[in-house]
Coordinates of C-alpha atoms (C1' of nucleotides) in Angstrom, one line a residue:
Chain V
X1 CA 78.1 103.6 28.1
X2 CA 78.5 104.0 24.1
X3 CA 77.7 100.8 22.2
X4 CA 81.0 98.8 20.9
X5 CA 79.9 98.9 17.5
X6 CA 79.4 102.7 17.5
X7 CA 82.5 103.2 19.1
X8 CA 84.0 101.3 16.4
X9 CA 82.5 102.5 13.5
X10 CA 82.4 106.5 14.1
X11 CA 86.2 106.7 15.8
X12 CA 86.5 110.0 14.6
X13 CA 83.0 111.4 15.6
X14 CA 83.7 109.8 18.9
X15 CA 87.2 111.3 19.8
X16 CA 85.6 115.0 17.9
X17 CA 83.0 114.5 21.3
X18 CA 85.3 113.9 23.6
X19 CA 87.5 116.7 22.7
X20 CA 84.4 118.8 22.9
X21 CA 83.3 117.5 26.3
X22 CA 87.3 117.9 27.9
X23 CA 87.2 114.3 28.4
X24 CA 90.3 112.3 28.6
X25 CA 89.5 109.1 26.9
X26 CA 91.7 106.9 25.0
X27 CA 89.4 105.7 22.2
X28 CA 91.8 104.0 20.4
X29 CA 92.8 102.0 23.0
X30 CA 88.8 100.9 22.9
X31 CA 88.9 99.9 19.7
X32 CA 92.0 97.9 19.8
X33 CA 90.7 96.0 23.3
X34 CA 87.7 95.4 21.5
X35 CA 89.1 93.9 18.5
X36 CA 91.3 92.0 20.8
X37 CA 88.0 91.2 22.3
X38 CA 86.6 89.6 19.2
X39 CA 89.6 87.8 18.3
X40 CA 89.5 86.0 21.5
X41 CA 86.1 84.8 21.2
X42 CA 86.2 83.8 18.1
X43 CA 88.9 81.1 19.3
X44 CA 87.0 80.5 21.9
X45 CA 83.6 79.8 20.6
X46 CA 85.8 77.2 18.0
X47 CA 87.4 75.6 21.0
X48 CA 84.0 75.1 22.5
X49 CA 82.4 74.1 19.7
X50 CA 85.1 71.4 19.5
X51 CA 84.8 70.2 23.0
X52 CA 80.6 70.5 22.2
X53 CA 81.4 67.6 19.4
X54 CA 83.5 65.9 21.5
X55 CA 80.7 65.6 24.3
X56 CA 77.8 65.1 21.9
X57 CA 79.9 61.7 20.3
X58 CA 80.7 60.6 23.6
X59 CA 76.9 60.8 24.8
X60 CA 75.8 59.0 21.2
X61 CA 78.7 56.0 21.3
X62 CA 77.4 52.5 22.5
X63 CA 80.8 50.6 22.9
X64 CA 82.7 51.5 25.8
X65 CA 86.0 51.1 25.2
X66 CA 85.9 53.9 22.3
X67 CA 83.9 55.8 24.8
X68 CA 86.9 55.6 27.6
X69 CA 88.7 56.3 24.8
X70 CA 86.9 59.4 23.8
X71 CA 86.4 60.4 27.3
X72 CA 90.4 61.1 27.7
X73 CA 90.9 62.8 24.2
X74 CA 88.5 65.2 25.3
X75 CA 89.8 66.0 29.0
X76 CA 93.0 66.2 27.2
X77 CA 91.4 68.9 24.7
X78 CA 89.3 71.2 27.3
X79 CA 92.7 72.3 28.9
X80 CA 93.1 74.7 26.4
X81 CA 89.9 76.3 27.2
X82 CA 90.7 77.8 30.9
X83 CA 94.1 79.7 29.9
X84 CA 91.9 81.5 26.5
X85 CA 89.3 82.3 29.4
X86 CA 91.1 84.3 31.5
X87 CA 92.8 86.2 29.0
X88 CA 89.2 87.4 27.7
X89 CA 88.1 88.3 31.2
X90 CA 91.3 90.5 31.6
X91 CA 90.6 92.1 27.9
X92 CA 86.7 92.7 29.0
X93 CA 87.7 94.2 32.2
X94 CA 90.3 97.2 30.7
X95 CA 87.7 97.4 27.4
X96 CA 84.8 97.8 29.9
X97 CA 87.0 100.8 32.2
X98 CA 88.2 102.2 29.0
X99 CA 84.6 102.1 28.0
X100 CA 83.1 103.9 30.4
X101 CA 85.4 106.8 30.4
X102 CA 83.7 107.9 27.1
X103 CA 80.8 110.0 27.3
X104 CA 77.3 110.0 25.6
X105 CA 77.9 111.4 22.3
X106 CA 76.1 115.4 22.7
X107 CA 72.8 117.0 21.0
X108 CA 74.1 118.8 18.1
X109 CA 72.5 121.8 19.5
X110 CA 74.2 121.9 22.4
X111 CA 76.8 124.6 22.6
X112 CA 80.0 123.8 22.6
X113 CA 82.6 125.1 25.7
X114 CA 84.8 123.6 28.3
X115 CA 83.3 124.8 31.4
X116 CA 80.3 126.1 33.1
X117 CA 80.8 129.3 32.6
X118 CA 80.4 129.1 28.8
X119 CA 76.5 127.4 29.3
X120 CA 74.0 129.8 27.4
X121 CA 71.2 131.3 29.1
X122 CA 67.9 130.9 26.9
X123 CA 65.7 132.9 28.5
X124 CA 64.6 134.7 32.1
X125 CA 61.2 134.5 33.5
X126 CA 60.0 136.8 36.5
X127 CA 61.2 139.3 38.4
X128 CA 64.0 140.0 40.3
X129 CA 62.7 141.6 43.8
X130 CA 63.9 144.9 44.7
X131 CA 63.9 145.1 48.5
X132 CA 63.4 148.6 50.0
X133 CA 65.7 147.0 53.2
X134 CA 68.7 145.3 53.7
X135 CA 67.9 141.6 52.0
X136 CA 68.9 138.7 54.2
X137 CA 70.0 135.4 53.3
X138 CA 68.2 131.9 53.9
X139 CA 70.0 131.3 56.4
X140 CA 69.9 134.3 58.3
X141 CA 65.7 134.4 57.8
X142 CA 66.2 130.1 58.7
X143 CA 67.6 131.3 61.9
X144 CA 65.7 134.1 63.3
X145 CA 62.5 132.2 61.8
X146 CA 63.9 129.0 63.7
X147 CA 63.2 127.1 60.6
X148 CA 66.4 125.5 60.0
X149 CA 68.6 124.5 62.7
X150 CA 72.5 123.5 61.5
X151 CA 73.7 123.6 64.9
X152 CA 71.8 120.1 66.2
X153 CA 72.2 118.8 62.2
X154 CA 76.4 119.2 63.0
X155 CA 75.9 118.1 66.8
X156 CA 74.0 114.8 66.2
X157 CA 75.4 114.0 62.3
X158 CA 77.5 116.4 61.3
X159 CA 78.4 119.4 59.6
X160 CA 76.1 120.5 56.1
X161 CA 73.3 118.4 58.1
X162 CA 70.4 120.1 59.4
X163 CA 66.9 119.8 61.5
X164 CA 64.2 121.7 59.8
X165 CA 62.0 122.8 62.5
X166 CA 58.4 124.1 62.7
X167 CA 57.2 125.9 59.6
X168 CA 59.7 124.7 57.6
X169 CA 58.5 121.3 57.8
X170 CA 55.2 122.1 56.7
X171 CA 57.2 123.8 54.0
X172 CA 58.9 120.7 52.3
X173 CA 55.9 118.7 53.0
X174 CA 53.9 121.8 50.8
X175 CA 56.5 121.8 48.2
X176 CA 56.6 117.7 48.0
X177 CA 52.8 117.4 47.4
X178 CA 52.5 120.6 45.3
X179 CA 55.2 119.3 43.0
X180 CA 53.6 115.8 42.9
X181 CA 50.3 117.5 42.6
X182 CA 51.6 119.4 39.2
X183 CA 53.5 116.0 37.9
X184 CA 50.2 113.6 38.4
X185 CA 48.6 116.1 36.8
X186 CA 50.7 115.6 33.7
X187 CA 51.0 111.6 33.7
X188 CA 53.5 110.8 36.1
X189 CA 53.1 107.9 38.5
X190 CA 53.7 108.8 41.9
X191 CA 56.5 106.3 43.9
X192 CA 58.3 106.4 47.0
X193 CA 61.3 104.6 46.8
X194 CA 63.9 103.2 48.7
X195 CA 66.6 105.4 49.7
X196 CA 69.6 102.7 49.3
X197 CA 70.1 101.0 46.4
X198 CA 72.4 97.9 45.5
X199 CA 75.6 98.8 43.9
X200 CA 74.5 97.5 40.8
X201 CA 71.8 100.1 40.5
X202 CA 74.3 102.7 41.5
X203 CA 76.8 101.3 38.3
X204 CA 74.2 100.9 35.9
X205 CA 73.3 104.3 36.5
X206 CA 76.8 105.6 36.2
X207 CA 77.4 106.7 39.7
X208 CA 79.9 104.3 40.7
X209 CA 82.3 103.9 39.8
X210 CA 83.4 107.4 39.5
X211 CA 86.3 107.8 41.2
X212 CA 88.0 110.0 44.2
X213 CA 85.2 112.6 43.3
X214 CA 82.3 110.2 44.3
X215 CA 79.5 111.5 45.6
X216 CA 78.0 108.6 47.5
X217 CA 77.9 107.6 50.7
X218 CA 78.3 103.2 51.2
X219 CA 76.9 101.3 53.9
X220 CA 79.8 99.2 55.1
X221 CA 79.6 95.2 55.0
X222 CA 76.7 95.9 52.2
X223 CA 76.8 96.2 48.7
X224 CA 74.2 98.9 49.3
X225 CA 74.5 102.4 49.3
X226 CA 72.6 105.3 50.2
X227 CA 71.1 107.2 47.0
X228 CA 72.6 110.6 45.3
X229 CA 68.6 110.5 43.5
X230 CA 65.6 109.2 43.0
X231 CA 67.1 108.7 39.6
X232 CA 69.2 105.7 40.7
X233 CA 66.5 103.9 42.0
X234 CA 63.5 104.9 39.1
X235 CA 66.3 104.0 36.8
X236 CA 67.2 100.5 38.3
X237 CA 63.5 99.0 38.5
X238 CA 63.3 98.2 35.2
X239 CA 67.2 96.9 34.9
X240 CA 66.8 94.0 32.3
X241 CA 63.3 94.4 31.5
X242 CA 61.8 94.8 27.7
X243 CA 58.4 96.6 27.7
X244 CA 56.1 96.8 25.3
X245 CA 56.6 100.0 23.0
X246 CA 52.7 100.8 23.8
X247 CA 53.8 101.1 27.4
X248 CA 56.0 104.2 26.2
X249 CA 56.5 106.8 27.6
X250 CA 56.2 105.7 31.0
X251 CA 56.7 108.9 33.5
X252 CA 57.5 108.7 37.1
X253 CA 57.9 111.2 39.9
X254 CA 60.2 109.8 42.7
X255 CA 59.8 111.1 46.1
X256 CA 63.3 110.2 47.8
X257 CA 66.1 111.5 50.3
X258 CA 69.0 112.6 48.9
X259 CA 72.5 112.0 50.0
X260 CA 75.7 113.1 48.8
X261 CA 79.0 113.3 50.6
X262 CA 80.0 116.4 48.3
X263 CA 83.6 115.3 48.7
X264 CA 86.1 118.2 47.3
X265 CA 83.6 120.5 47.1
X266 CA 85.1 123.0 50.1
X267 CA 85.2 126.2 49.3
X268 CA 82.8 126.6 46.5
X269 CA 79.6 128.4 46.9
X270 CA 78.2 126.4 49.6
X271 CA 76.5 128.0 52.7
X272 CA 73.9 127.3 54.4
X273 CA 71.5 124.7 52.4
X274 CA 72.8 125.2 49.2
X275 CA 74.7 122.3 49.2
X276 CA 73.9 119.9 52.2
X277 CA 74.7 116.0 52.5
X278 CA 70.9 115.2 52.7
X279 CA 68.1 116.6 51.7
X280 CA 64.5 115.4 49.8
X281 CA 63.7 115.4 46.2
X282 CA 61.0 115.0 44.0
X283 CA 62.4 113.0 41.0
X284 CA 61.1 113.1 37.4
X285 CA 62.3 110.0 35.5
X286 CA 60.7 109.2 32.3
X287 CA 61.4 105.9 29.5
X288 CA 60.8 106.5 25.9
X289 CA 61.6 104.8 22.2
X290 CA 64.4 107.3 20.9
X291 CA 61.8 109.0 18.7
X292 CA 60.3 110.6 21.8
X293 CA 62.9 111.4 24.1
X294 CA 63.5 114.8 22.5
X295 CA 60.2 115.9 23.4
X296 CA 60.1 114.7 26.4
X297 CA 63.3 116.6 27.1
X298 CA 61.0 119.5 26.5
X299 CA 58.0 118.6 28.7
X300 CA 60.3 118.2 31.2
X301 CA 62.1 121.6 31.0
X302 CA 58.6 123.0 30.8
X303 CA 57.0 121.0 33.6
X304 CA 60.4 122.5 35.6
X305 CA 59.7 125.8 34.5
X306 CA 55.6 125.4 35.5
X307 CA 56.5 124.9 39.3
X308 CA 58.9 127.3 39.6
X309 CA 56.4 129.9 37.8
X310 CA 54.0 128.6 40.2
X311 CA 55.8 129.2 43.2
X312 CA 56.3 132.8 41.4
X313 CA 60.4 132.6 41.9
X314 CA 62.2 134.4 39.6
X315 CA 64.8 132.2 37.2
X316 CA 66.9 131.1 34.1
X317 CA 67.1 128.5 32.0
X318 CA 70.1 127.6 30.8
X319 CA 71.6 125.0 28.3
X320 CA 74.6 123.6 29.3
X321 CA 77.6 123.4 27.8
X322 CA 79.6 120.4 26.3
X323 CA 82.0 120.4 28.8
X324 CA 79.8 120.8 31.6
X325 CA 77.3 118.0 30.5
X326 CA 79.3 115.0 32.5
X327 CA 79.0 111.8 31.2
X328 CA 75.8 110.6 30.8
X329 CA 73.8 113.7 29.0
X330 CA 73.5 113.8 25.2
X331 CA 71.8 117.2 26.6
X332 CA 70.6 119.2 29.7
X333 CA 69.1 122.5 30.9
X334 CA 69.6 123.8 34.5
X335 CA 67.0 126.2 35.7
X336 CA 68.9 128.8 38.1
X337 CA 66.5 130.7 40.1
X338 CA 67.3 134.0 41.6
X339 CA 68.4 134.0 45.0
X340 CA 69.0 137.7 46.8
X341 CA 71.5 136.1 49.6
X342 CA 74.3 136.0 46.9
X343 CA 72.4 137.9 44.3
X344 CA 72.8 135.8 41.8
X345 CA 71.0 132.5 40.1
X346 CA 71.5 129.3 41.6
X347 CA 71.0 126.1 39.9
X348 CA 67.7 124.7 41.3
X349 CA 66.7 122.3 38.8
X350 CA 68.6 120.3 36.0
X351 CA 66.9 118.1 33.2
X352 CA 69.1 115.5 31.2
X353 CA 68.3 113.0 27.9
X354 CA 70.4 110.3 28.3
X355 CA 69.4 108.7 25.6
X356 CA 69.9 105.1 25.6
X357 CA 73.3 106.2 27.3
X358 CA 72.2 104.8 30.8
X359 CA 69.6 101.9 29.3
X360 CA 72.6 99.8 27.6
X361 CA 74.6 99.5 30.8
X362 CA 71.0 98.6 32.6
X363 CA 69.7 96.6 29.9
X364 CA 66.8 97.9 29.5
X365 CA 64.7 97.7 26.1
X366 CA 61.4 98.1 24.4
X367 CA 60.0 95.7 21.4
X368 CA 59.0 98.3 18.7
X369 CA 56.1 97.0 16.8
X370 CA 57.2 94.0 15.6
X371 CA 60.7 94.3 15.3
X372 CA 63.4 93.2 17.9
X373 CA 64.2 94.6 21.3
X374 CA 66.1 97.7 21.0
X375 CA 67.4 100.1 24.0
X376 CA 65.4 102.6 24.9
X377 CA 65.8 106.2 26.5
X378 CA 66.0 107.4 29.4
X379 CA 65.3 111.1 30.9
X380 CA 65.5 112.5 34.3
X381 CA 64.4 115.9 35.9
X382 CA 64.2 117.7 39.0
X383 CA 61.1 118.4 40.0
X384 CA 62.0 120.1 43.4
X385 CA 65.0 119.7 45.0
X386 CA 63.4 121.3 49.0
X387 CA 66.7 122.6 50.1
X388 CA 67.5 124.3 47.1
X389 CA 63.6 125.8 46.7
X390 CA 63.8 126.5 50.2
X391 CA 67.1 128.5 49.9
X392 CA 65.1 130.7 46.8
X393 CA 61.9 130.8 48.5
X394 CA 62.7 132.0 51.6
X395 CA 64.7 134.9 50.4
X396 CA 62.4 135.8 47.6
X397 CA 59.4 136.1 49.6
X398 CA 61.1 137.7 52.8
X399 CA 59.4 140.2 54.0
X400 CA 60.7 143.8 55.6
X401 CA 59.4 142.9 59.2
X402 CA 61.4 139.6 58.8
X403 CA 58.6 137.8 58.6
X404 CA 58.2 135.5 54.9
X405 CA 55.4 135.2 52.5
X406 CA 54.2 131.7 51.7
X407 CA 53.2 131.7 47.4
X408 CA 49.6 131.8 47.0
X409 CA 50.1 128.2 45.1
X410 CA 51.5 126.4 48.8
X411 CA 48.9 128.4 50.7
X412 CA 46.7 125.6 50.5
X413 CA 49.5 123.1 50.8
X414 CA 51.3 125.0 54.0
X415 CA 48.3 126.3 55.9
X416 CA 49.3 129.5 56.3
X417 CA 50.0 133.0 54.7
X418 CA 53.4 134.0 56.1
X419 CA 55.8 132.4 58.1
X420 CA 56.4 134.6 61.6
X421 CA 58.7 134.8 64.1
X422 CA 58.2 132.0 66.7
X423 CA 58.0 133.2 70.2
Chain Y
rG1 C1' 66.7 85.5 63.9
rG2 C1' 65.0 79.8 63.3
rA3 C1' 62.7 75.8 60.1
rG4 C1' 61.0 74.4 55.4
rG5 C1' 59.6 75.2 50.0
rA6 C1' 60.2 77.6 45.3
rG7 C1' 62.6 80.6 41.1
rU8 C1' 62.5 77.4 33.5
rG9 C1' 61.0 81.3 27.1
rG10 C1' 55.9 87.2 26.4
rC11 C1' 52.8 84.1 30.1
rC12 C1' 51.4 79.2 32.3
rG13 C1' 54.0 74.8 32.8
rA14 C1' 57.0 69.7 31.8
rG15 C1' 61.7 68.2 32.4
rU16 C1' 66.9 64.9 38.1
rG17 C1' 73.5 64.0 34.1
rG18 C1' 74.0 62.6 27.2
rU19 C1' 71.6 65.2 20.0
rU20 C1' 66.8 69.8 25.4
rG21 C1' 67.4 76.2 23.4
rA22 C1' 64.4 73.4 26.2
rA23 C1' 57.7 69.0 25.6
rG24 C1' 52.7 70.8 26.1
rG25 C1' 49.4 74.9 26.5
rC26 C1' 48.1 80.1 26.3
rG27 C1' 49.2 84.5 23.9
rG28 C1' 51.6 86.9 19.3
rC29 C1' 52.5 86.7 14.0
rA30 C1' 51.8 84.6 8.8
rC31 C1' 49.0 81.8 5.6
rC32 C1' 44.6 78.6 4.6
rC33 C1' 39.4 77.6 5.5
rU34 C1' 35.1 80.4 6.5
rG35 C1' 28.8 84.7 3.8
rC36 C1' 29.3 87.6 8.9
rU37 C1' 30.5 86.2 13.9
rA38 C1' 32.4 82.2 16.4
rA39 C1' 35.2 78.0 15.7
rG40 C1' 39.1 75.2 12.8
rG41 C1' 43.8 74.0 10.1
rU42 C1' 49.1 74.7 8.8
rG43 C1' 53.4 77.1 9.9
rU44 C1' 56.1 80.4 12.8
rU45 C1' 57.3 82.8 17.4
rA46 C1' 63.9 84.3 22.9
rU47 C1' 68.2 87.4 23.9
rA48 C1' 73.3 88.8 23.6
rC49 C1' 77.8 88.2 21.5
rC50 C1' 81.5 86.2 17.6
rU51 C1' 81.7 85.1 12.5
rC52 C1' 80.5 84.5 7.1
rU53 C1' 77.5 86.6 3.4
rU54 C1' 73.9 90.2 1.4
rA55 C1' 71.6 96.2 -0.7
rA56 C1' 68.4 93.6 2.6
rC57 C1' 66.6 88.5 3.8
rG58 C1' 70.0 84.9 5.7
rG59 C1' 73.9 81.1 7.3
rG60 C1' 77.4 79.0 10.9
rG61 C1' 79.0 79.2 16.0
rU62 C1' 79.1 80.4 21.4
rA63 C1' 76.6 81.7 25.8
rU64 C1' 72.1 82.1 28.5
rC65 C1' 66.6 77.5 32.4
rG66 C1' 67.1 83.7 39.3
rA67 C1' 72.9 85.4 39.8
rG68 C1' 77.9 83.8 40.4
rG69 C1' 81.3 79.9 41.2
rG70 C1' 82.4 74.4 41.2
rU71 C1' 82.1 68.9 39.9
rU72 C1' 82.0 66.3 34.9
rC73 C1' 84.2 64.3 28.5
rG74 C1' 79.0 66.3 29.0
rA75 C1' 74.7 70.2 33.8
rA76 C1' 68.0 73.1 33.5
rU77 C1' 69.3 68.5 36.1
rC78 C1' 74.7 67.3 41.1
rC79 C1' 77.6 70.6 44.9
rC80 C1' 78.7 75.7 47.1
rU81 C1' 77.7 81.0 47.8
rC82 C1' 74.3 84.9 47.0
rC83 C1' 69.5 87.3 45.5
rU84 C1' 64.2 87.1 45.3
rC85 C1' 59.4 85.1 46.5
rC86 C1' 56.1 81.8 49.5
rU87 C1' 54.7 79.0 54.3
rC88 C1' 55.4 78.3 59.5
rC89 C1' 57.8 79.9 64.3
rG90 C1' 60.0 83.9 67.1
rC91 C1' 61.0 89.2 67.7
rC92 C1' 59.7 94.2 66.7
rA93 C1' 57.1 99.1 64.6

RNA sequence: GGAGGAGUGGCCGAGUGGUUGAAGGCGGCACCCUGCUAAGGUGUUAUACCUCUUAACGGGGUAUCGAGGGUUCGAAUCCCUCCUCCUCCGCCA
């Protein structure tokens, strides 16, 4: 959510963003709610302060037939208050939908397009493998490997669900702990958290409302919902807090199930685990005063890049594009890392700066050094998504005999050198 | 699941219908005193929004005592719903 008063002041810079992101939002129509908005209060607060009087002299007079008197006067008066009410509610119920169709304003460096395909690669790190034999996909290897079984995932939840079976178990347990091993290392606390959340997490996070496209799956007769990210929930425990600027940055890395019901998404690049309704994720989240956030943007990107180096898989980075950025990034990198099955790059990893984008609509705020509460930001990262590792791992490190190589770095984590056929 | 209790400002804690945005304490800040340290004194110390004014400081107003609704001329105080925490009982991993 943009701040009123920014929306009101820069309605030019506003609508130029909106044009550059391909969003549809009617900014005027903001700024006229909004001065409808003030309007309206303004009445109000002088029909309250009215009716405040009113009380007040009624409490302070001794003789009670002025008092009777002043009693009715002022039931008569507080009529008008009820009627102004409503009409404000209704005002602050389109400003606030109106409102939340306009997106963060964008990092002047981030390049301008409409779609995905105009993001900008920065750079390529590794290798891609060239494979004297005929390369299989993840979900080939998953089967003849009987690592991943989508066959019991469809018969017992449905289809894009999935039982990861033997190795690969050992396999998302290696990458969770390797990537929480790398992130600890670097200052980030450690949390499981839940994996539902209230609703009011899931709005002050922007994920609902969002729509026919929504991604999230609700618990019915709950207000609860079953998280798209450790995001939602990192993001939410600090909801209407103010921390002390010398707690800043504060890093987390959330270890979480994923969920996402994908809806409309048939047909687009999707087999095997690529994109699934569940699967686990380790979360960077971080909170910083706005001076740091564009660092920390960094940190993350290279903390990204660090596992991924690690694990010795071959990727991209790639900064996305205005129109690609969705609502809540002022910017964001992806890191696509090669994967043989499709021969191409698959996004693996994405790293936003929400600025204080996300904190206004959560209320959260730090007290600079003697000065008042101000928003802070707020940055998320992925640190490993499993499915989506697992989908470049096992294809980057099959082997000709069908067997896999496990990367030196999840040797110690997995227990094993190479993943063989089960017999 | 059953029975009770509680939720007040950065923190502790008073306050059961009328100048209470809220006593007192702690902490913070400013100034004073002090040879240093320690102690002491005075003052100040919430947030959001609306509005006026200013270069800035600031002034006025409204709302906020877990959240939302209600009663009342007037609610931290009474009623309802919800959330969270604590105690006891039951059940379960």
């Amino acid at each position: 959510m943009l701040d009123l008063k920014y929306i009101r002041e820069n309605v030019e810079a506003v609508k130029e963003n909106c044009k550059n992101r391909g969003v549809e939002a009617d900014v005027g129509l903001v700024v006229e709610l909004a001065d409808r908005r003030s309007a309206l209060i303004s009445e109000l607060n002088e029909l309250r302060h009215e009716q405040n009087q009113m009380a007040k002299s009624i409490g302070r007079e001794r003789d009670e037939e002025a008092r009777q008197k002043l009693i009715e006067e002022s039931r008569a008066m507080k009529e008008r208050i009820p009627k102004k009410e409503d009409e404000l509610a209704e005002i602050e119920r389109r400003l606030r939908e109106e409102q939340l169709n306009i997106p963060n304003m964008t990092h002047p460096d981030a390049p301008i397009g409409k779609d995905d395909t105009e993001n900008v690669e920065i750079r390529r790190w590794g290798e891609v493998p060239q494979f004297e034999f005929e390369a299989r996909d993840h979900v080939e290897i998953g089967e003849s490997l009987k690592l991943i079984d989508f066959d019991a995932g469809a018969k017992t939840t449905g289809s894009k669900f999935y039982f990861l079976r033997g190795d690969a178990v050992l396999l998302e347990l290696g990458l969770v702990r390797y990537a929480l091993d790398a992130l600890i290392e670097r200052g980030y606390e450690p949390a499981i958290t839940p994996d539902l959340a209230r609703d009011e997490a899931l709005v002050g996070t922007g994920f609902i409302p969002r729509g026919p496209e929504t991604q999230i799956y609700s618990v019915e007769n709950t207000d609860l919902s079953l998280i798209a990210t450790a995001e939602i929930t990192l993001a939410g425990q600090l909801a209407d807090e103010i921390l002390q600027e010398d707690d800043l940055p504060l890093r987390f890395a959330g270890l979480s199930h994923c969920f996402r019901t994908e809806a409309g998404s048939h047909g687009r690049a999707s087999r095997g685990l690529y994109r699934v309704h569940q699967f686990t994720k380790v979360e960077m989240f971080a909170f910083t005063t706005p001076e740091q956030s564009d660092a920390m943007h960094e940190e993350m990107l290279a903390v990204e890049e660090d596992i991924f180096q690690g694990l010795g898989i071959p990727y991209r980075v790639v900064d996305i594009c205005t129109g690609d950025l969705g609502g809540a990034a002022y910017r964001k990198y992806d890191l696509e890392a090669w994967m043989p099955g499709r021969g191409d790059y698959g996004e693996v990893t994405s790293t936003s700066n929400t600025t204080d984008y996300q904190a206004r609509r959560l209320a959260i705020r730090y007290r600079p050094e003697g000065s008042r509460p101000q928003l802070l930001h707020t940055l998320n990262g992925t640190a490993i998504a499993v499915s989506r590792a697992l989908i470049s791992l096992l294809e980057n490190y099959q082997q000709e005999d069908g067997s896999v190589k496990i990367p030196d770095v999840l040797v110690p984590y997995v227990g094993k050198k190479e993943i063989q056929p089960a017999r």
